[in-house]
Short mmCIF file of C-alpha atoms in Angstrom, two decimals:
data_model
loop_
_atom_site.label_atom_id
_atom_site.label_comp_id
_atom_site.label_asym_id
_atom_site.label_seq_id
_atom_site.Cartn_x
_atom_site.Cartn_y
_atom_site.Cartn_z
CA UNK A 1 81.27 61.10 71.34
CA UNK A 2 79.57 63.88 69.84
CA UNK A 3 77.19 66.12 71.83
CA UNK A 4 73.67 66.63 70.59
CA UNK A 5 73.35 70.00 69.64
CA UNK A 6 70.53 72.18 68.24
CA UNK A 7 70.85 75.65 66.45
CA UNK A 8 67.86 77.27 68.48
CA UNK A 9 67.36 75.05 70.47
CA UNK A 10 65.32 74.69 73.67
CA UNK A 11 65.88 78.09 75.43
CA UNK A 12 66.93 80.29 72.08
CA UNK A 13 63.41 81.69 71.80
CA UNK A 14 63.31 82.37 75.49
CA UNK A 15 66.70 83.96 75.56
CA UNK A 16 66.05 86.22 72.89
CA UNK A 17 62.54 87.14 74.83
CA UNK A 18 64.52 87.75 78.06
CA UNK A 19 67.04 89.89 76.28
CA UNK A 20 63.86 92.18 74.52
CA UNK A 21 62.43 92.33 77.72
CA UNK A 22 65.53 93.67 79.62
CA UNK A 23 65.97 96.13 76.54
CA UNK A 24 62.96 97.59 77.12
CA UNK A 25 62.69 97.98 80.92
CA UNK A 26 66.13 99.93 80.27
CA UNK A 27 64.80 101.71 77.54
CA UNK A 28 61.88 102.69 80.31
CA UNK A 29 64.19 103.40 83.37
CA UNK A 30 65.89 105.83 81.00
CA UNK A 31 63.14 107.48 80.07
CA UNK A 32 61.73 107.69 83.53
CA UNK A 33 65.00 108.59 85.08
CA UNK A 34 64.76 111.52 82.77
CA UNK A 35 61.40 112.53 83.61
CA UNK A 36 62.09 112.20 87.27
CA UNK A 37 64.96 114.28 86.84
CA UNK A 38 63.00 117.38 85.65
CA UNK A 39 60.58 117.23 88.15
CA UNK A 40 60.46 119.66 90.86
CA UNK A 41 59.39 119.51 94.47
CA UNK A 42 57.97 122.18 96.80
CA UNK A 43 58.63 121.52 100.32
CA UNK A 44 58.09 123.39 103.77
CA UNK A 45 59.24 123.17 107.01
CA UNK A 46 58.76 124.87 110.69
CA UNK A 47 55.11 125.08 110.12
CA UNK A 48 55.86 127.23 106.17
CA UNK A 49 58.52 129.47 108.05
CA UNK A 50 61.17 127.60 105.15
CA UNK A 51 60.10 126.60 101.93
CA UNK A 52 62.20 125.56 99.30
CA UNK A 53 62.06 123.85 95.71
CA UNK A 54 63.93 121.51 94.43
CA UNK A 55 64.47 119.34 91.57
CA UNK A 56 64.86 115.65 90.33
CA UNK A 57 68.41 116.08 90.64
CA UNK A 58 68.57 117.20 94.32
CA UNK A 59 69.14 120.58 93.48
CA UNK A 60 68.08 123.22 95.71
CA UNK A 61 66.33 125.54 93.34
CA UNK A 62 65.12 128.35 95.50
CA UNK A 63 64.64 128.68 99.03
CA UNK A 64 62.05 130.89 101.21
CA UNK A 65 62.58 132.15 104.65
CA UNK A 66 59.44 134.09 106.22
CA UNK A 67 61.43 137.08 108.06
CA UNK A 68 59.54 136.78 111.40
CA UNK A 69 61.47 133.36 112.01
CA UNK A 70 64.58 135.14 111.80
CA UNK A 71 66.42 135.96 115.20
CA UNK A 72 69.78 136.60 115.78
CA UNK A 73 70.03 135.19 119.03
CA UNK A 74 68.56 131.61 118.11
CA UNK A 75 70.41 130.98 114.90
CA UNK A 76 70.20 127.30 115.98
CA UNK A 77 66.55 126.91 115.50
CA UNK A 78 66.43 128.25 112.00
CA UNK A 79 69.39 126.47 111.43
CA UNK A 80 67.52 123.36 112.55
CA UNK A 81 64.67 124.37 110.36
CA UNK A 82 66.39 124.42 106.86
CA UNK A 83 68.18 121.32 107.44
CA UNK A 84 64.98 119.82 108.35
CA UNK A 85 63.69 121.18 105.14
CA UNK A 86 66.57 120.04 103.02
CA UNK A 87 66.09 116.69 104.27
CA UNK A 88 62.50 116.28 103.88
CA UNK A 89 63.44 117.32 100.03
CA UNK A 90 66.06 114.99 99.45
CA UNK A 91 63.79 112.14 101.16
CA UNK A 92 60.89 113.01 98.79
CA UNK A 93 63.12 113.39 95.44
CA UNK A 94 64.61 109.85 96.34
CA UNK A 95 60.91 108.29 97.75
CA UNK A 96 59.50 109.27 94.64
CA UNK A 97 62.24 107.97 92.21
CA UNK A 98 62.15 104.61 93.90
CA UNK A 99 58.56 104.33 93.83
CA UNK A 100 58.30 105.02 89.90
CA UNK A 101 61.51 102.87 89.14
CA UNK A 102 60.04 100.11 90.97
CA UNK A 103 56.73 100.08 88.84
CA UNK A 104 59.05 99.41 85.97
CA UNK A 105 61.11 96.72 87.68
CA UNK A 106 57.95 95.38 89.27
CA UNK A 107 56.14 95.27 86.26
CA UNK A 108 58.50 93.12 84.64
CA UNK A 109 58.25 90.55 87.75
CA UNK A 110 61.72 91.84 88.82
CA UNK A 111 62.49 93.00 92.30
CA UNK A 112 63.89 96.15 93.13
CA UNK A 113 67.60 96.40 92.83
CA UNK A 114 69.04 97.91 96.12
CA UNK A 115 71.37 101.04 94.80
CA UNK A 116 70.17 100.61 91.33
CA UNK A 117 68.63 104.23 91.79
#
C-alpha cells in the first residue's frame, strides 16, 4: 500500500507563515526587552521622603533619603519606607515589562505565556 504524499501539500505554506511570524515575534520581543532594560523609573515612598531610581534590569541606580525622616530612635520606620520604595520600583518594572511584551504576543494572537518574561 502506498501513502498519498504530496510535497508542500496542505499546511506547508501555513507552517512557513507561522514560522516567519514566530521569528518576527522573537525579534520584536528581543528588541523590546533591550528597550525595557534601558528604561529608568523614578519611584518615591513615604510621601516623597525616599526616592529612588531603578532601571529595567531591576538595578537600583540612586537612592535619596530626606534627612528629616532619619530618626536614630526609629530606624524601623525608615526601613519600612525603604522596603516600600524598593518593592514599588520592582513592581513597576515588572508590570511595565509584562504589559509591553503582551502587546507583542497579543498582537499576534498569542496569549501571554506565564513566566516567559
